Structure formats: C-alpha cells, structure tokens
Amino acid sequence: MTAMLSAAAAIPRLRLVTRPAARLPSARSNWLRPLSSATHVTPPAAAAGAGSLEPPDLHRLANAARISLTLQEVEEFEPKIRQVIDLFGQLQAVDLESIEPSLRAGTATGSSLREDKPETFVNRDAIVEAIPSYDDPYIKVPRVLNKE
Amino acid sequence: MALTLLRGMRTPVSLRSNTGLFFNVLRPRLSHFTTRAESAHATEPKAVPKSIQLATKEAAEQKTQGFEAIIGIETHVQLSTVTKAFCSCPYDYGSQPNSTICPTCMGHPGTLPVLNEKVVECAVKLGLALNCEISMTSKFDRKQYFYPDLPKGYQISQFDIPIAKKGYVDLDLPVEFGGGHRKFGITRVHMEEDAGKLLHSESGSYSQVDLNRAGVPLLEIVSEPDMRTGIEAAEYGAELQRIVRYLGVSNGNMQEGSLRCDVNVSVRPVGQSEFGTKVEIKNMNSFSEINRAIDYEISRQIMLHKEGQADQIVQETRLWDESSQKTFTMRKKEGLADYRYFPEPDLPEVVLTTDYIDEISKSMPELPEAKRRRYENMGLSMQDVLFLANDDNVAHFFDSTLEHGADAKLACNWIMSDIAAYLKNEKLSIHETKLTPLELSELIASIKNGTISGKIGKEILFELIAKGGTVKGVIEEKDLVQIADPAAIEAMVDKVIADNPKQLEQYRAGKTKLQGFFAGQVMKTSKGKANPVLLNKILGEKLNAK
C-alpha cells in the first residue's frame, strides 16, 4: 500500500491536473491513486484501443472503496479522475507485448521464504492500545451481517 | 489502517453488558449450534443410517424424474503449520482472543508479509496427492473487500496462477450407501490466508472481532462439478480429510473449522448441456450434513422445476439448518462480487525447482487410494478395506501386524471388532493403547496353533490392550493354555455326566439340546480352557453311547 501511495505522488504533473497530488493523504485522497479497470486486473483493454482507457464508474468505485461522496463531490472528482486515467491511457500507445510486467521492485537474491519458527510479538499492549474500540478481549465493531 | 476502517462508522449509542449467547455471524437465528468436541483422531462418524444402494438409487431417482444434479465443492483446509502464513505469530486453536497477533497480521501500516516456507511445502504435497500439475512459478494476488475480520481490507490469495491445477481424486463410496468407485476432478489448489473470527451477540448492537486466526495459512481446493449426489459429495469431503491427515498438513477437523466445505448445487434436465442456476450452500458442519443438505437442495430444485417455477431458483447463498433439515436463503447474490484482484506487490513469485518437487514426492506417505487398492488385492472385502484405510494409524497398525506374520483377514477382524469397540469406548486412538502389533500377531498365531481358544483370546486381548504385556506372559500368568488332551477332557466329561443324572435322562429321552448344558458345565470346570471342538466330539460320543 505504501508503495502505491508514493507512486501516486510521483506522477508527473501536467497542466491539466490541478490539485489532487498536493492534497494531504487523508483516507479520501487514497483513491486518487490510479486504479486500473474496475474489474479484475489483467492488462487493460486492448478493447479501449491504444491511447484511451475507460474511466471507472465513479459511484461503483466509491462504493467498492466504501467512501461516500456527495453529488457535488462526484461532479468535482469525475473529470479529475478522468485526467489521471488519461495519463495512463497515453501509456497504452507504447507496445509492451514482448515485455514482462514489472510487478514489484527488485529481485530477491536468495530465498524469500521464512522458516516456520514462532516468535511472539512482545509489544502486544501497544497494539491493544491502538485499538479504538476495545471490549476486552475483543475488538468491538458495529454489528455487521453481510459481506455486501 | 484500523483508523480508516472505523472512520465511517457510527459509535454505538448504548453499551450493553454481555448478555445472551454469542453466535458466529453465519449461523441463522433459527437455531443455535453448540460446538461438538471431536477427538482429533476420530474420523467423521457416518450417522443417519440409510437403506442400501442409496447412492445409485438416488441418482437413478433423479434420472427417472428427468433431472440430474451438478455439484461442485470448494474446500478450505487450514494448515497445521507452527506459524501463520505471512508472519511469525504462532497459532493455537482456542487461545485467548487477540493474543497471537502482531502488526503484520493486524494489517498495520508499514508492515510487509513474508511467506512461510512450510506453506509452500504443504501446497506442493497436497497438489501431488491430488494428482495435480504443479506450477513452477505462481504468484499471489490481493482479493479486496471490506469486512471487520479482514484487517488489511484485502486477503492475500492466488487468483489466476494457482500453485496446482488439473488434478483428480479417486475414492470408493461406503458399502452401506451402495459402494462403487468414483473419480472426481480437481480444478485447482491455491494458497491464501484466513480471516479473523467475527462474533455477534444475539441482542447487542455490536459485533466482536478476534484476529488470532487472521493470517493463518489456508489451502483452497476447488473441485470440478463432477459430483451428482449428496453421498458422492460427502465422500469427496471425507477423502480430502483422509488425505490431509495422511499427509500431516492439517488435522482436517470440520468442527474446529480446519476443514470447511462450501457446496454449489444446480439441476438440469437430462440431456441439456447448459448448467442450471447454481445455488451455494453453507453451514454444514459434518459430512453427513453435507450429504443431507445437498439431497434436500436437489429435491427442492427439482420440485420447483416440476411445478413450472424454475425461475424461482436464483443464484444465491443458502444456509443448511440441521434442526429443520432444510436450506434457507441467507442472501440473494447481488451480481458477482468485485474483488479488484491485482498482483500482490509485496510478495515475490513462488518459484519451484524440479529437485524440490521430487524431494517432496519421495517423502510422501502411501496415500489412502494406494492403500485401498493394496488391501483389496489381499483379498479383503470392500467393507474391511474402507475401514482399515480410513485412519492412517489403523492402517499402519494393521500393516505392522502383518509384518509379524499374521493372516490379513484375521488381523482385520480383530481390529474391526474387539479393538475398534475398545477404542470407541475409551475414546482412544489405536496407537494410544498398550497393544502392540507384535502381540496382536502373537495372539492370532496362538489361536491358530491351538494353544488357546478364540474365547480365551478375547480375554487376553482385553488384558493386553488395557495393561500391555505379552501374550505368552498373560497365558502363563493366568494359566490359560487350552486343554486339548483327549484323556483330560474325557475325565471331565465323565464327571459332569455322573454329576447330572437327571439331565442325562432327559437327554436320552430326546432332549438333545441339553448337550449344550453339558458342554457348558465342562467349560466351567475347565475354566474355559477346554478345546471346544474336541469337547463336543467326546461329549457327543459319551452321551450317545451306552
């Protein structure tokens, strides 16, 4: 997650983009970082054609991200998101057919696996302290019924 | 991350004290379920006796009604590794809530997952056991959704490149359900992490989260939709349980939640190539429940078809209610969930070498299917075969007994009858008793060569299983050697006849059944040691002479 945030900050600012990148990283601005298409991500659309990407359905996106927007905010953000998506749309013009996707930074030399040996985290108290609503020994949350 | 999660939530108006019972969120309110304690070694009991030939009968019934059922099963197996999948927290079932946690499995910002090598090993083992193609490289993906028991807001799973795919499992249906061999396809096996536990109070306005289980490694096994009846599905589940226990990758307890099955059922008219609408069924806590739930659902769907209300069958999740023996709607599926999968950037690809896979392949134990075929070739009946191969410990004990020279059928009989009864009573596993395979083979040999009678053998068995020791030792100690000397038996018979003139008269008068009485008396005198065959021969001669 942190990797994605820094990536967002690193997007070159074109003249069309006004403020978003400068905004403080509140929970809301998290979704300004570019997400690829709303459905699962395999290389975005040859369908959209080189040079353009479908902008996401904002209502659906906000719902998926559990962020509530006012109608005004939807109007405000829609063009800004479109601009960000268009940036990536420009990248579609590049032929990447024969290039391996760069999914992560670096390649581990040696094993990236961990031995199956237990370690008790010593500062459990600090974790518990950080829980906003703690009903010993449970984390208390509002009643939730469905995954949807 | 916890903060972002709670931002949109309203704080509860009143905080009530803990009243009422707490239920797992998936249970419907119609009844509550208590957890049943299950011995870790006992295999799933097959309750609900049904008439013979039921599996084939049911399938035939469906066909005569003109329909066939298509069943697919998704199984989640919780691995019995020491630590979690992506952090070094230990995991113990039943620990104090929120005690086996750390910032990584709690999903705190700045933490990174590191894959547990044991998880890969278990995945490859299981993939091989299920005859799958193992992917030399596979990757992890993020499956994103919001739920209180999912700390990161996503589950690390494998989406398009699982570690194993295209396998199959062989099994035999239980004799009492009609028997028969089946082969079911396995679509894929992949690695993922478990979520925490969500409990919510019956009355309260809040729910409670325990994240001990968050991050525990799971293997998800997706079957091809090859099953056609409830019993086929139940037996598939039972075979997966057998396999994971044989391999030692999981204890496969449905009650504990280390083996979970979600079933998809649809029906279609025979001959139609398109599948009918698929209904998911959850909340089955044992294999027999899986069996009954599926059979119920199949009849429900066929019934709707027949009433011309096939459109009432919608894609949804239904819960099985054990008390009413029905399935109920849990929620209608509002379109497919949008998990926004993308490759997990924090984890490298899982790369395997052929050497690694070969090493694991060599270390695999003999699997249930191989055992069943081997026992079948010994000439044992299917019923015997299924019993012996069901529990790895029993099979091992049986094999050891044979190694000491015992006859297969006899050893099997002892294990299935007297020994099994004792184990059930004492709630023990076969390797927890004091009986050794060597002594069992000694016992069988002693009976075979006439040293002791079968009846005495049972007594000795009881001694050995409860207190240990050797067959020879017990025989000596209790003076149990069978009396097979004809002269000695004759003497006893003469005395018994002389002592019971009245019965002798009755016998001579025609009441030949009294031979049993005389035999009993001789047995009593000999403290059960008289050889029964010889006794009856001599007795018969004496009674009918004169």
XYZ file of C-alpha atoms in Angstrom:
694
model
C 0.000 0.000 0.000
C 2.687 2.467 0.920
C 4.343 1.687 -2.397
C 1.213 2.724 -4.234
C 0.949 5.996 -2.376
C 4.450 7.058 -3.245
C 3.780 6.083 -6.829
C 0.843 8.461 -6.859
C 2.966 11.293 -5.570
C 5.467 10.598 -8.320
C 3.032 11.122 -11.214
C 4.367 13.978 -13.336
C 2.052 16.946 -13.119
C 0.569 18.036 -16.387
C -1.006 21.414 -16.758
C -4.466 19.900 -16.623
C -4.029 18.384 -13.265
C -4.831 20.986 -10.646
C -4.529 19.943 -7.068
C -5.023 16.309 -6.213
C -1.424 15.231 -5.794
C -0.796 18.048 -3.334
C -3.642 17.089 -1.065
C -2.862 15.581 2.298
C -3.103 11.845 2.427
C -6.452 11.605 4.105
C -8.437 8.478 3.652
C -10.311 10.099 0.806
C -7.379 11.030 -1.306
C -6.204 7.458 -1.213
C -8.453 6.625 -4.076
C -6.971 9.282 -6.266
C -4.120 6.983 -6.912
C -4.599 5.293 -10.217
C -6.545 2.118 -10.124
C -6.713 0.055 -13.194
C -10.038 -1.057 -14.549
C -12.823 -1.697 -12.118
C -12.952 -5.401 -12.772
C -10.022 -7.656 -12.023
C -6.798 -6.566 -13.385
C -5.329 -8.256 -16.246
C -3.757 -5.970 -18.794
C -6.262 -3.298 -19.596
C -8.119 -3.189 -22.638
C -6.977 -3.753 -25.987
C -10.672 -3.109 -26.299
C -10.357 0.518 -25.361
C -7.784 0.923 -28.064
C -4.326 2.364 -27.737
C -4.372 5.776 -26.190
C -7.589 5.575 -24.191
C -8.867 3.805 -21.121
C -12.372 3.547 -19.808
C -12.762 5.814 -16.808
C -14.321 3.981 -13.878
C -17.951 4.259 -12.902
C -17.464 6.624 -10.014
C -20.443 5.530 -7.984
C -19.411 1.923 -8.208
C -15.824 2.773 -7.419
C -16.728 4.832 -4.391
C -18.998 2.072 -3.178
C -16.291 -0.544 -3.617
C -13.884 1.647 -1.695
C -16.518 2.359 0.959
C -16.147 6.080 0.531
C -19.271 8.171 0.495
C -19.389 11.085 -1.891
C -21.867 13.903 -2.163
C -23.304 14.610 -5.585
C -21.170 17.702 -5.742
C -18.059 15.740 -4.969
C -18.919 13.246 -7.681
C -19.201 16.052 -10.192
C -15.989 17.577 -8.951
C -13.959 14.413 -8.980
C -15.154 12.804 -12.146
C -13.119 14.986 -14.520
C -10.086 14.845 -12.268
C -10.144 11.093 -12.252
C -10.595 11.051 -15.966
C -7.470 13.146 -16.316
C -5.463 10.736 -14.244
C -6.759 7.790 -16.212
C -5.913 9.599 -19.437
C -2.329 9.858 -18.296
C -2.208 6.123 -18.210
C -4.132 5.988 -21.426
C -1.214 7.706 -23.057
C 0.979 4.864 -21.926
C -1.236 2.487 -23.882
C 0.326 3.790 -27.028
C 3.538 2.006 -26.168
C 3.875 -1.539 -27.469
C 4.544 -3.709 -24.441
C 3.622 -7.052 -25.894
C 7.033 -8.617 -25.503
C 7.887 -7.040 -22.157
C 7.455 -8.797 -18.814
C 5.216 -6.792 -16.481
C 7.198 -5.190 -13.715
C 5.074 -6.277 -10.804
C 7.416 -5.474 -7.992
C 10.698 -3.811 -7.216
C 13.910 -5.768 -7.289
C 14.511 -9.463 -7.342
C 15.389 -11.246 -4.178
C 18.764 -12.872 -4.197
C 18.443 -15.982 -2.136
C 15.269 -17.308 -0.635
C 12.407 -15.011 0.164
C 10.813 -17.626 2.376
C 10.653 -17.650 6.134
C 11.321 -20.553 8.478
C 8.255 -21.905 10.262
C 9.526 -20.788 13.665
C 7.283 -18.964 16.133
C 8.042 -15.536 17.544
C 5.692 -13.874 19.971
C 5.323 -10.186 19.319
C 6.496 -8.525 22.515
C 4.571 -5.311 22.428
C 1.029 -6.640 22.252
C -0.033 -3.969 24.706
C 0.792 -1.260 22.190
C -1.371 -2.984 19.606
C -4.258 -3.225 22.017
C -3.771 0.438 22.986
C -4.129 1.404 19.358
C -7.487 -0.307 19.021
C -10.073 2.479 19.102
C -12.898 0.395 20.452
C -11.728 -2.476 22.607
C -14.078 -4.723 24.506
C -11.564 -6.955 26.301
C -10.575 -9.342 24.791
C -12.366 -8.483 21.558
C -12.206 -5.652 19.065
C -15.603 -4.058 19.161
C -17.241 -3.145 15.874
C -20.752 -2.165 14.807
C -22.974 -5.117 14.066
C -22.281 -6.410 10.570
C -24.375 -9.019 8.856
C -23.395 -9.339 5.235
C -20.201 -9.122 3.264
C -22.048 -6.841 0.880
C -5.381 1.161 8.806
C -7.660 0.492 11.686
C -8.464 4.186 11.658
C -9.552 4.269 8.044
C -11.733 1.294 8.701
C -13.619 2.947 11.525
C -13.993 6.391 10.047
C -17.378 5.848 8.528
C -18.843 4.009 11.463
C -21.265 5.258 13.976
C -20.354 4.652 17.578
C -22.914 2.540 19.350
C -25.444 4.525 21.285
C -25.504 2.379 24.344
C -23.007 -0.125 25.507
C -24.759 -3.122 26.873
C -23.045 -5.652 29.036
C -22.535 -9.117 27.694
C -25.946 -10.648 27.746
C -27.099 -13.545 25.752
C -25.192 -16.043 23.702
C -22.712 -15.228 21.005
C -23.116 -16.695 17.579
C -20.853 -16.990 14.650
C -22.191 -14.481 12.145
C -23.023 -17.109 9.560
C -25.454 -19.004 11.738
C -29.107 -18.154 11.122
C -31.203 -17.191 14.078
C -33.447 -20.174 13.656
C -31.413 -22.383 15.924
C -28.148 -22.156 17.676
C -25.314 -24.539 17.305
C -23.058 -25.734 20.010
C -19.588 -26.810 19.098
C -19.210 -30.510 19.372
C -15.942 -31.695 20.785
C -14.309 -34.141 18.492
C -11.348 -36.297 19.265
C -8.598 -35.244 16.947
C -8.099 -38.849 15.958
C -11.656 -39.987 15.437
C -12.747 -39.931 11.854
C -16.021 -38.398 10.822
C -18.856 -40.651 12.004
C -21.272 -41.571 9.249
C -24.561 -41.096 11.059
C -28.097 -41.398 9.713
C -28.339 -44.999 8.605
C -29.877 -45.202 5.181
C -31.034 -48.128 3.146
C -28.565 -49.934 0.975
C -27.955 -48.907 -2.625
C -28.951 -45.368 -1.785
C -26.334 -43.512 -3.784
C -27.099 -45.241 -7.017
C -30.771 -45.267 -6.083
C -30.834 -41.526 -5.639
C -29.014 -40.864 -8.828
C -31.421 -43.182 -10.571
C -34.364 -41.440 -8.947
C -33.178 -38.116 -10.182
C -32.904 -39.550 -13.668
C -36.372 -41.032 -13.588
C -37.651 -37.638 -12.628
C -35.784 -36.439 -15.660
C -33.114 -34.393 -13.956
C -29.520 -34.654 -12.990
C -27.733 -32.686 -10.320
C -24.391 -30.967 -10.812
C -22.409 -30.463 -7.649
C -19.107 -28.675 -7.112
C -17.279 -28.185 -3.852
C -14.844 -25.547 -2.612
C -12.869 -26.747 0.367
C -10.691 -24.670 2.660
C -8.042 -26.552 4.591
C -6.372 -24.806 7.489
C -2.741 -25.850 7.579
C -1.229 -27.064 10.820
C 1.956 -25.061 10.457
C 3.525 -23.672 13.602
C 3.322 -20.070 12.446
C 0.976 -18.061 10.294
C 1.358 -17.653 6.540
C 2.957 -14.231 6.394
C 4.255 -13.517 9.894
C 5.853 -15.447 12.722
C 2.884 -15.450 15.051
C 2.133 -18.899 16.402
C -1.435 -20.122 16.055
C -3.216 -22.283 18.615
C -6.873 -23.067 18.314
C -8.616 -21.903 21.445
C -6.124 -19.283 22.544
C -7.261 -16.240 24.429
C -8.742 -13.859 21.811
C -6.376 -11.349 20.222
C -3.310 -12.869 21.832
C -1.489 -14.432 18.858
C -1.215 -11.188 16.904
C 1.421 -8.825 15.625
C 1.387 -5.687 13.480
C 1.695 -7.731 10.280
C -1.348 -9.926 10.717
C -3.219 -6.985 12.216
C -2.643 -5.159 8.962
C -0.892 -2.172 10.471
C 0.615 0.298 8.012
C 4.229 -0.252 7.090
C 4.201 -3.990 7.656
C 5.179 -6.466 4.978
C 4.274 -10.129 4.548
C 6.956 -12.820 4.349
C 5.869 -16.235 3.145
C 6.234 -19.232 5.451
C 8.236 -21.943 3.644
C 6.105 -24.679 5.220
C 3.062 -23.351 3.401
C 4.690 -23.950 0.036
C 5.732 -27.424 1.132
C 2.188 -28.287 2.221
C 0.754 -26.901 -1.001
C 3.081 -28.981 -3.152
C 2.396 -32.095 -1.046
C -1.328 -31.672 -1.390
C -1.066 -30.854 -5.073
C 0.897 -34.036 -5.674
C -1.507 -36.093 -3.578
C -4.356 -34.764 -5.696
C -2.518 -35.676 -8.884
C -2.243 -32.058 -9.972
C 0.090 -30.222 -12.293
C 2.319 -28.138 -10.064
C 3.027 -24.632 -11.357
C 6.750 -23.999 -11.313
C 6.030 -20.333 -10.816
C 2.953 -18.901 -9.204
C 2.112 -15.577 -7.656
C -0.037 -14.017 -5.013
C -2.832 -11.547 -5.607
C -4.880 -9.226 -3.454
C -8.557 -10.016 -3.156
C -10.073 -6.774 -1.934
C -13.225 -6.365 0.114
C -14.216 -4.792 3.394
C -15.225 -6.818 6.401
C -14.375 -6.420 10.105
C -12.490 -9.724 10.292
C -10.204 -8.769 7.396
C -7.589 -6.430 8.876
C -5.832 -5.326 5.692
C -9.016 -4.802 3.702
C -7.754 -7.456 1.341
C -6.928 -11.136 1.522
C -3.651 -12.351 0.086
C -4.655 -15.172 -2.213
C -3.794 -16.605 -5.618
C -6.057 -15.608 -8.443
C -5.033 -16.543 -11.937
C -1.877 -18.567 -11.367
C -2.506 -21.068 -8.554
C 0.222 -23.347 -7.332
C -1.517 -26.507 -8.550
C -4.269 -27.350 -11.022
C -5.935 -30.039 -13.121
C -5.853 -32.941 -10.721
C -8.255 -35.644 -9.597
C -9.109 -37.775 -6.603
C -10.086 -41.452 -6.544
C -12.407 -42.766 -3.921
C -14.762 -45.588 -3.025
C -18.285 -44.938 -1.810
C -19.154 -46.619 1.503
C -20.634 -50.082 1.198
C -23.743 -49.124 3.129
C -24.514 -46.454 0.553
C -24.188 -48.749 -2.398
C -20.433 -48.745 -2.835
C -18.776 -48.063 -6.148
C -15.606 -46.366 -7.320
C -15.564 -42.705 -8.295
C -13.070 -40.291 -9.734
C -13.632 -36.570 -9.300
C -11.654 -33.788 -10.955
C -9.818 -31.070 -9.079
C -9.746 -27.728 -10.854
C -7.145 -26.040 -8.699
C -5.354 -25.760 -5.377
C -4.086 -22.422 -4.172
C -2.558 -20.790 -1.111
C -4.218 -17.996 0.819
C -4.621 -16.579 4.303
C -7.523 -16.921 6.676
C -9.502 -14.031 8.132
C -10.158 -13.490 11.816
C -13.317 -14.502 13.645
C -16.393 -12.369 13.837
C -18.892 -12.992 16.591
C -22.023 -11.096 17.141
C -24.276 -11.014 20.096
C -27.844 -12.123 19.797
C -29.238 -8.985 21.299
C -26.474 -6.440 21.197
C -25.996 -3.747 18.634
C -22.384 -4.586 18.108
C -20.130 -7.355 16.914
C -16.800 -8.600 18.164
C -13.619 -9.443 16.314
C -10.880 -11.867 17.290
C -7.861 -11.651 14.993
C -5.958 -14.680 16.307
C -6.868 -16.567 13.181
C -6.115 -13.736 10.751
C -3.189 -14.732 8.588
C -3.371 -18.468 9.281
C -2.463 -20.323 6.068
C -5.206 -21.993 4.054
C -5.209 -24.165 1.003
C -8.280 -23.796 -1.123
C -9.250 -26.823 -3.190
C -11.772 -26.296 -5.955
C -13.344 -29.394 -7.449
C -14.692 -29.881 -10.924
C -18.505 -30.068 -10.865
C -18.337 -33.852 -11.096
C -20.421 -34.958 -8.135
C -24.025 -35.976 -8.713
C -25.444 -36.924 -5.310
C -25.104 -35.919 -1.671
C -23.218 -39.049 -0.759
C -20.676 -38.531 -3.548
C -20.068 -35.027 -2.266
C -19.810 -36.181 1.334
C -17.365 -38.918 0.436
C -15.283 -36.457 -1.600
C -15.055 -34.315 1.518
C -14.162 -37.332 3.624
C -11.419 -38.330 1.201
C -9.914 -34.839 1.313
C -9.948 -35.130 5.086
C -8.229 -38.504 4.893
C -5.603 -37.159 2.527
C -4.730 -34.072 4.537
C -4.471 -36.171 7.676
C -2.328 -38.805 5.969
C -0.030 -36.059 4.706
C 0.045 -34.360 8.071
C -0.667 -30.949 6.555
C -3.858 -30.401 8.536
C -5.926 -32.109 11.203
C -8.951 -31.728 8.960
C -11.496 -31.124 11.721
C -14.767 -29.778 10.457
C -15.901 -28.937 13.964
C -12.784 -26.938 14.661
C -13.030 -25.208 11.343
C -9.815 -26.576 9.944
C -11.775 -28.167 7.100
C -14.582 -26.109 5.565
C -16.718 -27.062 2.601
C -18.914 -24.787 0.533
C -21.101 -26.596 -1.927
C -22.608 -25.431 -5.219
C -25.683 -27.287 -6.459
C -27.663 -26.976 -9.656
C -30.017 -29.268 -11.558
C -30.761 -29.588 -15.240
C -32.978 -31.777 -17.341
C -31.166 -34.880 -18.503
C -29.706 -34.254 -21.902
C -29.426 -30.493 -21.552
C -25.906 -29.260 -21.989
C -26.226 -25.917 -20.193
C -25.955 -25.887 -16.462
C -28.913 -24.815 -14.371
C -28.760 -21.930 -11.903
C -26.137 -22.559 -9.267
C -27.018 -22.269 -5.589
C -24.359 -22.092 -2.902
C -24.920 -23.899 0.383
C -23.014 -23.094 3.551
C -23.084 -24.057 7.201
C -22.670 -27.804 7.005
C -20.669 -28.990 9.970
C -20.121 -32.637 9.150
C -20.026 -34.891 6.140
C -23.422 -36.339 6.916
C -24.814 -32.811 6.986
C -23.251 -32.186 3.593
C -24.953 -35.320 2.336
C -28.386 -34.387 3.619
C -28.167 -30.718 2.728
C -27.319 -31.481 -0.870
C -30.021 -34.109 -1.245
C -32.547 -31.690 0.173
C -31.438 -28.908 -2.141
C -31.568 -31.181 -5.172
C -35.152 -32.199 -4.370
C -36.080 -28.595 -3.728
C -34.792 -27.530 -7.107
C -36.316 -30.471 -8.965
C -39.627 -29.758 -7.252
C -39.563 -26.151 -8.428
C -38.816 -27.287 -11.960
C -41.722 -29.677 -11.900
C -44.078 -27.014 -10.623
C -43.057 -24.833 -13.500
C -41.327 -22.442 -11.133
C -37.776 -22.963 -12.240
C -37.312 -19.202 -12.290
C -37.662 -19.280 -8.518
C -34.244 -20.867 -8.411
C -31.899 -17.914 -8.180
C -28.178 -17.657 -7.746
C -27.872 -17.199 -4.013
C -26.326 -18.466 -0.830
C -28.469 -20.716 1.330
C -27.751 -21.970 4.797
C -28.343 -25.505 5.954
C -30.358 -25.733 9.128
C -29.666 -29.024 10.829
C -32.640 -28.874 13.176
C -35.269 -28.433 10.498
C -33.288 -30.354 7.850
C -33.806 -27.645 5.252
C -31.884 -24.963 3.434
C -32.840 -21.325 3.852
C -31.988 -18.201 1.910
C -29.154 -16.301 3.505
C -28.948 -13.535 0.961
C -29.528 -13.133 -2.715
C -26.316 -12.671 -4.660
C -26.294 -9.137 -5.973
C -24.245 -9.804 -9.023
C -20.691 -11.063 -8.845
C -18.522 -9.604 -6.141
C -15.925 -7.184 -7.462
C -12.704 -8.137 -5.733
C -10.475 -5.942 -7.899
C -7.723 -8.534 -7.966
C -4.233 -7.330 -8.697
C -0.847 -8.964 -8.172
C 0.432 -8.646 -4.611
C 3.391 -6.289 -4.953
C 4.786 -7.132 -1.523
C 5.481 -10.766 -2.284
C 7.855 -12.258 -4.827
C 6.810 -15.046 -7.143
C 6.879 -18.536 -5.752
C 9.463 -20.353 -7.818
C 9.849 -24.119 -7.524
C 12.565 -26.402 -8.844
C 12.061 -29.936 -10.097
C 14.514 -31.099 -7.420
C 12.346 -29.576 -4.735
C 9.232 -31.207 -6.080
C 10.964 -34.567 -6.471
C 12.210 -34.446 -2.905
C 8.734 -33.830 -1.621
C 7.348 -36.510 -3.886
C 9.748 -39.043 -2.407
C 8.808 -38.125 1.138
C 5.090 -38.666 0.600
C 3.459 -41.464 2.588
C 1.303 -44.142 0.956
C -1.980 -42.387 0.266
C -5.465 -43.726 1.053
C -6.206 -44.731 -2.537
C -3.000 -46.745 -2.842
C -3.734 -48.409 0.492
C -7.239 -49.338 -0.548
C -6.032 -50.945 -3.743
C -3.309 -52.838 -1.874
C -5.749 -54.152 0.716
C -8.218 -55.083 -1.969
C -5.521 -57.139 -3.627
C -5.009 -59.002 -0.379
C -8.490 -60.359 -0.793
C -10.152 -58.323 1.930
C -13.761 -57.285 1.459
C -14.568 -53.704 0.466
C -16.005 -53.053 3.879
C -12.758 -54.176 5.513
C -10.695 -52.187 3.046
C -12.573 -48.953 3.688
C -12.359 -49.383 7.434
C -8.639 -50.060 7.507
C -7.654 -47.328 5.089
C -9.828 -44.709 6.733
C -7.426 -43.883 9.533
C -3.708 -43.774 8.846
C -2.919 -45.015 12.355
C -5.129 -48.057 11.948
C -3.647 -48.872 8.542
C -0.164 -48.579 9.971
C -1.030 -50.855 12.888
C -2.554 -53.361 10.503
C 0.473 -53.321 8.219
C 2.810 -53.830 11.180
C 0.762 -56.758 12.418
C 1.037 -58.384 9.014
C 4.767 -57.805 9.016
C 4.966 -60.082 12.030
C 3.366 -62.833 10.064
C -0.304 -62.568 10.933
C -3.013 -63.501 8.470
C -4.621 -60.450 6.875
C -8.252 -61.466 7.310
C -7.812 -62.489 10.930
C -5.879 -59.352 11.834
C -8.512 -57.279 10.137
C -11.312 -58.976 12.062
C -9.658 -58.356 15.399
C -9.045 -54.714 14.560
C -12.515 -54.073 13.258
C -14.387 -55.769 16.069
C -12.919 -56.036 19.557
C -10.185 -53.450 19.150
C -12.427 -50.902 17.449
C -15.055 -51.336 20.156
C -12.492 -50.680 22.862
C -11.161 -47.600 21.079
C -14.637 -46.198 20.714
C -15.460 -46.769 24.376
C -12.281 -45.291 25.707
C -12.120 -42.599 23.034
C -8.588 -43.545 22.169
C -6.629 -43.893 19.005
C -5.115 -47.238 18.176
C -1.564 -46.158 18.830
C -2.542 -44.845 22.255
C -3.380 -48.279 23.630
C -0.906 -50.684 25.163
C -1.451 -53.312 22.494
C 1.395 -53.700 20.030
C 1.185 -55.114 16.502
C 3.648 -57.817 17.503
C 1.425 -59.041 20.311
C -1.645 -58.989 18.105
C 0.127 -61.226 15.642
C 1.223 -63.458 18.544
C -2.365 -63.692 19.689
C -3.575 -64.673 16.261
C -0.841 -67.268 15.961
C -1.633 -68.726 19.392
C -5.240 -69.259 18.477
C -4.324 -70.670 15.116
C -1.995 -73.283 16.559
C -4.458 -74.276 19.238
C -2.602 -73.020 22.266
C -5.637 -71.051 23.308
C -9.236 -70.926 22.222
C -10.795 -67.984 20.466
C -12.832 -67.095 23.504
C -9.774 -67.021 25.722
C -8.110 -64.963 23.046
C -10.654 -62.222 23.551
C -9.897 -62.129 27.247
C -6.202 -61.909 26.588
C -6.769 -59.119 24.094
C -8.576 -57.095 26.680
C -5.650 -57.528 29.066
C -3.112 -56.531 26.500
C -4.958 -53.528 25.218
C -5.605 -52.125 28.667
C -2.495 -53.130 30.533
C 0.032 -54.155 27.943
C 2.302 -57.144 28.353
C 2.830 -60.117 26.105
C 0.535 -62.918 25.007
C 2.870 -65.534 26.393
C 3.065 -63.654 29.664
C -0.676 -63.442 30.137
C -1.178 -67.080 29.199
C 1.319 -68.176 31.780
C 0.166 -65.805 34.442
C -3.419 -66.825 34.197
C -2.858 -70.392 33.188
C -4.905 -70.127 30.068
C -3.390 -72.840 27.930
C -6.109 -74.722 26.154
C -6.767 -78.241 27.271
C -6.534 -80.403 24.202
C -5.633 -83.716 25.729
C -8.491 -86.093 24.974
C -7.928 -88.083 28.125
C -8.178 -84.995 30.299
C -11.354 -83.912 28.573
C -12.816 -87.380 28.838
C -12.250 -87.341 32.553
C -14.062 -84.044 32.890
C -16.921 -85.171 30.677
C -17.341 -88.360 32.711
C -17.523 -86.369 35.911
C -20.060 -83.899 34.558
C -22.246 -86.682 33.242
C -22.049 -88.517 36.538
C -22.924 -85.342 38.441
C -26.000 -84.633 36.387
C -28.038 -87.838 36.077
C -31.328 -86.026 35.672
C -30.178 -84.091 32.625
C -28.651 -87.276 31.245
C -32.019 -88.979 31.481
C -33.710 -86.048 29.749
C -31.105 -86.121 27.046
C -31.584 -89.862 26.493
C -35.316 -89.248 26.381
C -34.881 -86.961 23.431
C -33.907 -83.528 24.688
C -30.743 -83.411 22.623
C -30.352 -79.697 23.124
C -29.057 -80.450 26.571
C -25.690 -81.223 25.032
C -25.115 -77.516 25.314
C -25.761 -77.697 29.031
C -23.185 -80.416 29.486
C -20.687 -78.573 27.363
C -21.192 -75.507 29.496
C -20.581 -77.474 32.648
C -17.348 -78.902 31.298
C -16.221 -75.452 30.270
C -16.920 -74.222 33.756
C -14.890 -76.981 35.319
C -12.043 -76.363 32.939
C -12.209 -72.612 33.451
C -12.916 -72.127 29.789
C -9.817 -73.888 28.663
C -11.300 -76.991 27.138
C -10.896 -77.130 23.397
C -14.491 -76.684 22.229
C -14.265 -78.867 19.137
C -12.701 -81.770 20.956
C -15.088 -81.338 23.855
C -18.186 -81.566 21.759
C -16.846 -84.581 19.911
C -16.099 -86.514 23.082
C -19.291 -85.348 24.729
C -21.362 -86.438 21.785
C -19.768 -89.865 21.843
C -20.302 -90.326 25.553
C -23.871 -89.068 25.575
C -24.911 -91.240 22.694
C -23.096 -94.355 23.844
C -24.405 -96.831 26.368
